[in-house]
Short mmCIF file of C-alpha atoms in Angstrom, two decimals:
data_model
loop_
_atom_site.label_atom_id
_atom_site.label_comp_id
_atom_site.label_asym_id
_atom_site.label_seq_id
_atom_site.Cartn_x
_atom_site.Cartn_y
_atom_site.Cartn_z
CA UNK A 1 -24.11 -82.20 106.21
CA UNK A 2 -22.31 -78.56 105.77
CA UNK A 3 -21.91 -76.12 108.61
CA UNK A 4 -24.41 -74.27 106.27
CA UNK A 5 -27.08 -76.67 106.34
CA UNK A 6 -26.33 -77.43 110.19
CA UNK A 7 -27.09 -73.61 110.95
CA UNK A 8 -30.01 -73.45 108.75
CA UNK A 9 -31.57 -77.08 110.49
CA UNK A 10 -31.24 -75.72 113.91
CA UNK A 11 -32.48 -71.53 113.14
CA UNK A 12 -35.86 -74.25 111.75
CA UNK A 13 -36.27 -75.90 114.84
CA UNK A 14 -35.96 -72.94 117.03
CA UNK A 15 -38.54 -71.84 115.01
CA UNK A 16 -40.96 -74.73 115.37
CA UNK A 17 -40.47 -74.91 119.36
CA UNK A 18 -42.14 -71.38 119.55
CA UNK A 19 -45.20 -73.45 118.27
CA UNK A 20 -45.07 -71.02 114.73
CA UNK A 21 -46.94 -72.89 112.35
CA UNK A 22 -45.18 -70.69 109.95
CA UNK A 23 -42.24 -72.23 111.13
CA UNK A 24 -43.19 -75.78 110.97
CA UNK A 25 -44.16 -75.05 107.11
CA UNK A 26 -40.61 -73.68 106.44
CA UNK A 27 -38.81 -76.71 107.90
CA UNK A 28 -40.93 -79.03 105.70
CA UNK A 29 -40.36 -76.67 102.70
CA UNK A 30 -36.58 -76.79 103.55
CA UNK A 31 -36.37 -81.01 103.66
CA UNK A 32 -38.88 -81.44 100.82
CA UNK A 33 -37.12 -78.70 98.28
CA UNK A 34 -34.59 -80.77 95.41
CA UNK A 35 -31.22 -79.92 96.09
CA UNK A 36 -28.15 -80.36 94.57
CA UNK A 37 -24.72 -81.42 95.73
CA UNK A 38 -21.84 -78.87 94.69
CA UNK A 39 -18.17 -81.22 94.55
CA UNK A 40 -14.95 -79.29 93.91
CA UNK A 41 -12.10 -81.03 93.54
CA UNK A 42 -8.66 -79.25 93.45
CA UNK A 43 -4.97 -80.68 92.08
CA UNK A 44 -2.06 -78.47 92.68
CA UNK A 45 0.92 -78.52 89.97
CA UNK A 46 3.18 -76.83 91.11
CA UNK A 47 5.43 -73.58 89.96
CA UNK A 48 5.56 -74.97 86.37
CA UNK A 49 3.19 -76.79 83.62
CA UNK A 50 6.76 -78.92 82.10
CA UNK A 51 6.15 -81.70 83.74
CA UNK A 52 2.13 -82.12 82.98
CA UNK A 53 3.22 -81.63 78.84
CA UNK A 54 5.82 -83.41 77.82
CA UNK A 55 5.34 -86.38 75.45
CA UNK A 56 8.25 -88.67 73.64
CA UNK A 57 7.76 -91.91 71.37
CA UNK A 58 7.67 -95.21 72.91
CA UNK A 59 10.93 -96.53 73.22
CA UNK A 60 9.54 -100.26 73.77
CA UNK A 61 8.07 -102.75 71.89
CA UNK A 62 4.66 -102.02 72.27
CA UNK A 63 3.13 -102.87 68.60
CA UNK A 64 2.75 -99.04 67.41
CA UNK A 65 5.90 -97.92 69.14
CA UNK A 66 7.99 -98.30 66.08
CA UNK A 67 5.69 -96.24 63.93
CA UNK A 68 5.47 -93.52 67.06
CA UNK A 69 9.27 -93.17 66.86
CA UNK A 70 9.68 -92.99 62.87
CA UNK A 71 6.70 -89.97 63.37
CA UNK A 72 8.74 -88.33 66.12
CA UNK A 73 12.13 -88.30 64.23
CA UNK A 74 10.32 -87.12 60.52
CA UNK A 75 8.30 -84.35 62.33
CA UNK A 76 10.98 -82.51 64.54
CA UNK A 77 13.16 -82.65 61.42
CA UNK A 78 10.32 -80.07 59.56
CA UNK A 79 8.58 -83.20 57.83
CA UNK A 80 5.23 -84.72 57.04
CA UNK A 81 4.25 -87.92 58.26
CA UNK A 82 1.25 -89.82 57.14
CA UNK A 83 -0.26 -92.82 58.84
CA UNK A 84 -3.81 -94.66 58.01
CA UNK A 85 -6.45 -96.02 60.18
CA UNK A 86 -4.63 -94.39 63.19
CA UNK A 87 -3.75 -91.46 64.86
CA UNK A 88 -0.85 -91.53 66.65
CA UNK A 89 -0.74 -87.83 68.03
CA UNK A 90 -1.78 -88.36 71.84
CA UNK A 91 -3.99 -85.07 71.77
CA UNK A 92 -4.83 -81.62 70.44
CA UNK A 93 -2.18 -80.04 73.10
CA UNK A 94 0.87 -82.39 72.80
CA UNK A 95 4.58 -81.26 72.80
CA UNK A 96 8.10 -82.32 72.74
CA UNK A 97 11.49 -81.32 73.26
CA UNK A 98 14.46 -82.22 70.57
CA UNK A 99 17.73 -81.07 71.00
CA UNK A 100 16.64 -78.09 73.38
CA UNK A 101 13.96 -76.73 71.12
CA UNK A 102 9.93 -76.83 71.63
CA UNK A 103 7.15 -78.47 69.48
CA UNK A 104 3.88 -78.32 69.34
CA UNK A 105 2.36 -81.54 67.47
CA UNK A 106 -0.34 -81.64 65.09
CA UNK A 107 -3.08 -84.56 63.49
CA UNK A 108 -5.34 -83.99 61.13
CA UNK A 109 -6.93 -86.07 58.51
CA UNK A 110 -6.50 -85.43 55.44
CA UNK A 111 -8.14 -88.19 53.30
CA UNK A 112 -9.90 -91.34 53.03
CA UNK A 113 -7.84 -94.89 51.29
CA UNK A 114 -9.43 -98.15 51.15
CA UNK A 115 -6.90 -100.24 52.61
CA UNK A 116 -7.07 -104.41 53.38
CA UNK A 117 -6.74 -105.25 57.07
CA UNK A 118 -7.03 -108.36 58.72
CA UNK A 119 -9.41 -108.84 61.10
CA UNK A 120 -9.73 -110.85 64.13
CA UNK A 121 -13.03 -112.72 65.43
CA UNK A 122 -13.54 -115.25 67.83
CA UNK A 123 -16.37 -118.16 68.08
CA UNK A 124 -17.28 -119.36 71.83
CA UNK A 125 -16.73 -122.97 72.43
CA UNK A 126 -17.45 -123.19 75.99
CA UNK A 127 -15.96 -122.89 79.53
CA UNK A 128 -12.94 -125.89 79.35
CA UNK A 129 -14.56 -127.40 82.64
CA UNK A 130 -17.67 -127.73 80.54
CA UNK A 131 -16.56 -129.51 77.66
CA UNK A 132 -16.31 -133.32 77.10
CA UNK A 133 -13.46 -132.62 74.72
CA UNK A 134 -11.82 -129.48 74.87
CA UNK A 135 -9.56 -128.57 72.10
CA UNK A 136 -5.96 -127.49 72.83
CA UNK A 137 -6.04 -123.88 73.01
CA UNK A 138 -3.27 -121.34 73.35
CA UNK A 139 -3.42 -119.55 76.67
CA UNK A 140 -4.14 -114.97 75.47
CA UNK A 141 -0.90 -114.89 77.72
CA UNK A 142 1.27 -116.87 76.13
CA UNK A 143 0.53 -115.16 72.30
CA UNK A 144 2.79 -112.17 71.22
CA UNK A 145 1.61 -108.52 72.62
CA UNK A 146 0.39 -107.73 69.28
CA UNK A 147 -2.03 -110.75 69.38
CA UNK A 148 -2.78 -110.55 73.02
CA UNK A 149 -3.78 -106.85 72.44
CA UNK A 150 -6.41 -108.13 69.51
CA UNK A 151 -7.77 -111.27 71.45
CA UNK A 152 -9.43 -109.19 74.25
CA UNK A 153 -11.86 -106.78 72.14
CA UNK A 154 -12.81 -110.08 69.89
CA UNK A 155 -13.51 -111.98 72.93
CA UNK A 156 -15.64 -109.22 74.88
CA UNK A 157 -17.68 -109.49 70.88
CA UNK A 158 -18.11 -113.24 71.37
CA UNK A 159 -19.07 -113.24 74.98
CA UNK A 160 -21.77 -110.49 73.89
CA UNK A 161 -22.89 -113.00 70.77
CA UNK A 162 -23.39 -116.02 73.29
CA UNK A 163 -24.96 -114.38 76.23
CA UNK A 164 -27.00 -111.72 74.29
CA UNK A 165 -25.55 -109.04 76.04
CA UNK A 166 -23.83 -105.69 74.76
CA UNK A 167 -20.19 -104.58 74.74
CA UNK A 168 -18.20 -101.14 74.36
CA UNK A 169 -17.45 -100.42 70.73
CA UNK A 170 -15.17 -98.32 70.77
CA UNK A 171 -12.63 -101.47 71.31
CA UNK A 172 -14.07 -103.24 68.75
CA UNK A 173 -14.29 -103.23 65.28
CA UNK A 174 -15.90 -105.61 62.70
CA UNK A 175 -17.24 -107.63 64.85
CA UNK A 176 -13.56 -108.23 66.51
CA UNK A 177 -10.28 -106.88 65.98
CA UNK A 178 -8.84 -104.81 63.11
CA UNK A 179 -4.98 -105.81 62.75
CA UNK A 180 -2.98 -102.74 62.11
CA UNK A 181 0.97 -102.16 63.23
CA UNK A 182 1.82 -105.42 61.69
CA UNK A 183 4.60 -104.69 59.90
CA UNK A 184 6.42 -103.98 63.10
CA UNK A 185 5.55 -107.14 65.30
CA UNK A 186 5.72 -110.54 65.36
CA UNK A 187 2.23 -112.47 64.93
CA UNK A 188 0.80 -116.09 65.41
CA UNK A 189 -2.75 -115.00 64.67
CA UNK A 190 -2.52 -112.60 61.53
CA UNK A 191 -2.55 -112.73 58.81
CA UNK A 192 -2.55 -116.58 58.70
CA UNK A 193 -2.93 -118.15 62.09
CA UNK A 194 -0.80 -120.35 63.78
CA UNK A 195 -3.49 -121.42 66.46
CA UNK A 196 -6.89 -122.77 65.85
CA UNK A 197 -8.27 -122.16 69.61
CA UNK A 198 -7.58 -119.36 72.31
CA UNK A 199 -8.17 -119.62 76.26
CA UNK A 200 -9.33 -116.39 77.97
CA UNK A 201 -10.21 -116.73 81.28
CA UNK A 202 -10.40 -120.53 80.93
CA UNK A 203 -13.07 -120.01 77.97
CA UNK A 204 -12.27 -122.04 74.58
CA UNK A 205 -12.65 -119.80 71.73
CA UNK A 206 -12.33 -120.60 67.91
CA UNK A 207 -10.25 -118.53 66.04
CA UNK A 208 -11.24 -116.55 62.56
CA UNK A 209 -8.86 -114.64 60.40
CA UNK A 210 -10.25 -113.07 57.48
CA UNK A 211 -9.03 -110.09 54.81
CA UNK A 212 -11.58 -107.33 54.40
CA UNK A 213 -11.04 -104.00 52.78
CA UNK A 214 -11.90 -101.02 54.76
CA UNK A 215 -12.14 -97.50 54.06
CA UNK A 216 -8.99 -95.67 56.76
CA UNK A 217 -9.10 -92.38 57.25
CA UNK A 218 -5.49 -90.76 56.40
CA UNK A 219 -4.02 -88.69 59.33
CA UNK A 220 -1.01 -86.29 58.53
CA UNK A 221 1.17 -84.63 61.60
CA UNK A 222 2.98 -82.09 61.76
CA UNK A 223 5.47 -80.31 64.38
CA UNK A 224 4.95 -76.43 65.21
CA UNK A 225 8.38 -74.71 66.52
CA UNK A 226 6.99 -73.05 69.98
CA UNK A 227 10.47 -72.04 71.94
CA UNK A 228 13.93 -72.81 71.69
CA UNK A 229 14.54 -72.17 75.63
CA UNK A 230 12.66 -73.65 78.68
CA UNK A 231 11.73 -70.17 79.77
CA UNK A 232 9.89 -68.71 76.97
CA UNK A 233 8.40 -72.56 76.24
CA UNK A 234 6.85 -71.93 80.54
CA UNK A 235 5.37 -68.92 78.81
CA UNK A 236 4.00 -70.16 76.07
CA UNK A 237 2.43 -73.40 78.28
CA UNK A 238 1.28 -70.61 80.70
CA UNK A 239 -0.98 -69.25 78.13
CA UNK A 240 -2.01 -72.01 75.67
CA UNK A 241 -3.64 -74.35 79.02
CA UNK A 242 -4.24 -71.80 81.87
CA UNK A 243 -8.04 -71.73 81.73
CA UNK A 244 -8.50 -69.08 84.84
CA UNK A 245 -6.44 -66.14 86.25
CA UNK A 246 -6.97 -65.34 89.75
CA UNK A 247 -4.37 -62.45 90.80
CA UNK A 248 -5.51 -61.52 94.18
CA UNK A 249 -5.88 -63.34 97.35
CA UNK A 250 -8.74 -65.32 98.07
CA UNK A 251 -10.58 -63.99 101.41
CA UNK A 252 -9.88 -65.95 104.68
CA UNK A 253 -12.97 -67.90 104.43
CA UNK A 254 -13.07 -68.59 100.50
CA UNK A 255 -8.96 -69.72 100.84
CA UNK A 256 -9.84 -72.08 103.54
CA UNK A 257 -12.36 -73.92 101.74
CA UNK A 258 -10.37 -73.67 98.39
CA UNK A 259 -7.21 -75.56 101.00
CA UNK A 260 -10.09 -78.11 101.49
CA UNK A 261 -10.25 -78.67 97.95
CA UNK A 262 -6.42 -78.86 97.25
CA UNK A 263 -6.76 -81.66 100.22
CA UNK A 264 -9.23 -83.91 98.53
CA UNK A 265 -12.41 -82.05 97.35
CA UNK A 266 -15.01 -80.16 99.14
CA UNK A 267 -18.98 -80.20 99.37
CA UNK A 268 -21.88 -78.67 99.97
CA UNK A 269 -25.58 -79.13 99.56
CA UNK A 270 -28.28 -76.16 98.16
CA UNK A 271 -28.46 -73.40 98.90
CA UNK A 272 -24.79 -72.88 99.56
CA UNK A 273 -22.96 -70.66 102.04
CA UNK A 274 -21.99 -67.22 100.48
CA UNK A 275 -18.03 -68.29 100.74
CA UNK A 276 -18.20 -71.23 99.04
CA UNK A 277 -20.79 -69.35 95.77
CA UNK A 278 -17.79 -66.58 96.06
CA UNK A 279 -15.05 -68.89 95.74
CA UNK A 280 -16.71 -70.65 92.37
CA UNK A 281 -17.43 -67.61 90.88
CA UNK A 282 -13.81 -66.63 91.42
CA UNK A 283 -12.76 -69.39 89.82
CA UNK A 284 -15.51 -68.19 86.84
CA UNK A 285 -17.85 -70.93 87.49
CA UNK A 286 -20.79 -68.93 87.35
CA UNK A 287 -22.60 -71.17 84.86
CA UNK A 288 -22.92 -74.40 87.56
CA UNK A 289 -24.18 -71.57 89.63
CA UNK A 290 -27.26 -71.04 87.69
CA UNK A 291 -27.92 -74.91 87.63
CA UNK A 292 -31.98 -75.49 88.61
CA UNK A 293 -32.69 -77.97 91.26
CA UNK A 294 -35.74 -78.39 89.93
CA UNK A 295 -34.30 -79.89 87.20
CA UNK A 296 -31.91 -82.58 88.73
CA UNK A 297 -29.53 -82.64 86.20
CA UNK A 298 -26.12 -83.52 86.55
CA UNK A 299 -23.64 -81.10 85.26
CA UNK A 300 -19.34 -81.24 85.67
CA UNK A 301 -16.36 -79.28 84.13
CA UNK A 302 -13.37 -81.18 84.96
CA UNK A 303 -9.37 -80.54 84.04
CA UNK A 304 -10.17 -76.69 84.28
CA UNK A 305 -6.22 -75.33 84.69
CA UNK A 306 -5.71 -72.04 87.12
CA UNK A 307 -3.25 -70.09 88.14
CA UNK A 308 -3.06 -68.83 91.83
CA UNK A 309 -0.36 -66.66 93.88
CA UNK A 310 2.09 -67.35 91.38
CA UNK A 311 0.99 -71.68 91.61
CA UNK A 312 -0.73 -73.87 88.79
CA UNK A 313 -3.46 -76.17 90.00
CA UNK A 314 -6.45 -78.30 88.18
CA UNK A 315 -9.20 -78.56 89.32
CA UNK A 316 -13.34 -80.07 88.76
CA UNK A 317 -16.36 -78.84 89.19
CA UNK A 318 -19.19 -81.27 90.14
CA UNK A 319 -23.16 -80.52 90.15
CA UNK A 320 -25.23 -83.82 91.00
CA UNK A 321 -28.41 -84.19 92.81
CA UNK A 322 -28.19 -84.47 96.36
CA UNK A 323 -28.81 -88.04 98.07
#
C-alpha cells in the first residue's frame, strides 16, 4: 500500500471512532471505489544515446547473415539493395558507422513478385515411447541451423493439428515453414530432403517438402548520410529519439520518487499523492492521468526516451486495475 493510501486509511478510521456515520460511509466509499494501479518504470542511459543505436551485419553464419552483410556493404557505398519476402532493416530508427561517417538506414517496399519457395510441414507420428515401431528420425539438433530454424514453427503447426489447439502465426507460414536464405546455407531438408522423420522433444514427425509459389513483397533499403563526426551524430541521436525535455530540477519530493523509479519502478494506487501526479505530468504523461477507473482499462506507453540534468534515461508508463 502507498504512504498515500496509508494516510488516507487511518484519517477514515479516526473518523469512524468518533461514531460519524458520515464517516463510516466514506471509508466504505473509499474500499468499494475501482482503482487503478499507476507503475513507472525508469532505465538510465547514460551521458550518450551511441551505445543504444548502433547496428552492424552479422558477421556469423546465421542463415540471413550473408545477405545482411552484402546489404550493409551496397548501402554505405550510396546503393540500392533489394531483397524479397524479407526485410532485413532491424527498424524504422537503425544506424551505422562506416569508415567514421553516420547512416541512417531505410526499408520500404516497393513491389509485389511471385516468387517459388519451399515450404516446410510436418505430420505427427507420435511420442517415440508410444510407438511399437518408431521410425529413425533425425534429432532438430543435429540438422543444419537453417533447418533447425524451420523445424520449430512447422512443429508448433503440427502439435496444433493433433491436439486441436492454436499456435502464434506470426512464426508460421503455410501451414509450416517458408524456406528463404537458401542460397547461403547448407540444407538436408530443402529443397529435396535428406530425412524422412524429425525428433523434437522426443516426438516423431514426418517430413513434407513441397514448391509453392507465393506472392513476396519487394523491400528496397537505402542509407541516409547523418554525420561524419561522433559529435554532431550525439546531436542528431539527441533529437531524432529524445521523446521528453525536462530542463529544470525535479522538486525534492518528485526527484525522490523519480530515484525510485531509476531503482526498479515505482507504484501507487488511485487517487495518487500530488508528487507522484506532478512528476508524470513532468514527464508529459498527462494522458494516463485522465484514465477512468470506472472503466478498468489497461493502458501503457513504454520505451518513452528523456533527457534529464544533462542524462538520457527510458522509461514506461503503466495504468492497470488495481488488485
Amino acid at each position: 500500500m502507498s504512504h498515500w493510501s496509508r494516510r488516507s486509511l487511518l484519517t477514515a478510521v479516526g473518523l469512524a471512532g468518533v461514531g460519524s456515520l458520515a464517516g463510516c460511509g466514506a471509508l466504505e466509499s473509499t474500499v468499494d471505489a475501482p482503482q487503478l494501479s499507476y507503475t513507472l518504470s525508469v532505465d538510465e542511459i547514460g551521458e550518450t544515446l551511441l551505445d543504444r543505436v548502433g547496428w552492424s551485419p552479422d558477421d556469423g553464419d546465421a542463415p540471413w547473415a550473408a545477405e545482411q552483410r552484402r546489404l550493409y556493404d551496397a548501402v554505405v557505398d550510396g546503393e540500392r539493395y533489394t531483397t524479397v519476402g524479407y526485410d532485413l532493416v532491424p527498424d524504422e530508427q537503425t544506424y551505422v558507422e562506416h569508415e567514421g561517417t553516420y547512416y541512417e538506414l531505410h526499408s520500404t517496399p516497393t513491389d509485389l513478385r511471385e516468387v517459388e519457395r519451399s515450404v516446410l510441414r510436418l505430420e505427427w507420428s507420435g511420442r517415440r515411447d508410444e510407438l511399437d515401431d518408431p521410425p529413425a528420425a533425425i534429432e532438430r539438433e543435429d540438422l543444419p541451423p537453417i533447418d533447425a530454424r524451420a523445424v520449430f514453427p512447422a512443429y508448433v503447426v503440427a502439435r496444433a493439428r493433433e491436439h486441436g489447439g492454436g499456435y502464434p502465426h506470426d512464426i508460421a507460414e503455410e501451414g509450416g515453414y517458408v524456406y528463404r536464405f537458401l542460397d547461403d546455407s547448407e540444407s538436408e531438408l530443402a529443397p529435396d530432403p535428406d530425412h524422412r522423420y524429425v525428433s523434437v522433444h522426443d516426438t516423431i514427425l514426418a517430413v513434407s517438402v513441397t514448391r509453392r509459389r507465393l506472392e513476396e513483397p519487394v523491400y528496397t533499403a537505402m542509407a541516409i548520410e547523418i554525420a561524419d563526426t561522433e559529435a554532431a551524430f550525439e546531436r542528431a541521436l539527441d533529437g531524432a529519439l529524445v521523446d521528453v525535455r525536462v530542463d529544470e530540477q525535479f522538486p525534492d519530493e518528485q526527484r525522490r520518487l523519480f530515484q525510485r523509479a531509476s531503482a526498479g519502478e515505482y507504484e501507487e494506487t488511485t487517487p495518487l499523492s500530488e508528487e507522484y501526479r506532478g512528476l508524470l505530468r513532468a514527464l508529459e504523461r498527462h494522458d494516463l492521468l485522465d484514465a477512468d477507473p470506472e472503466r478498468q482499462r489497461s493502458r501503457f506507453e513504454s520505451g518513452v526516451y528523456l533527457k534529464y540534468d544533462d542524462r538520457f534515461y527510458r522509461f514506461d508508463a503503466y495504468v492497470n486495475p488495481a488488485d
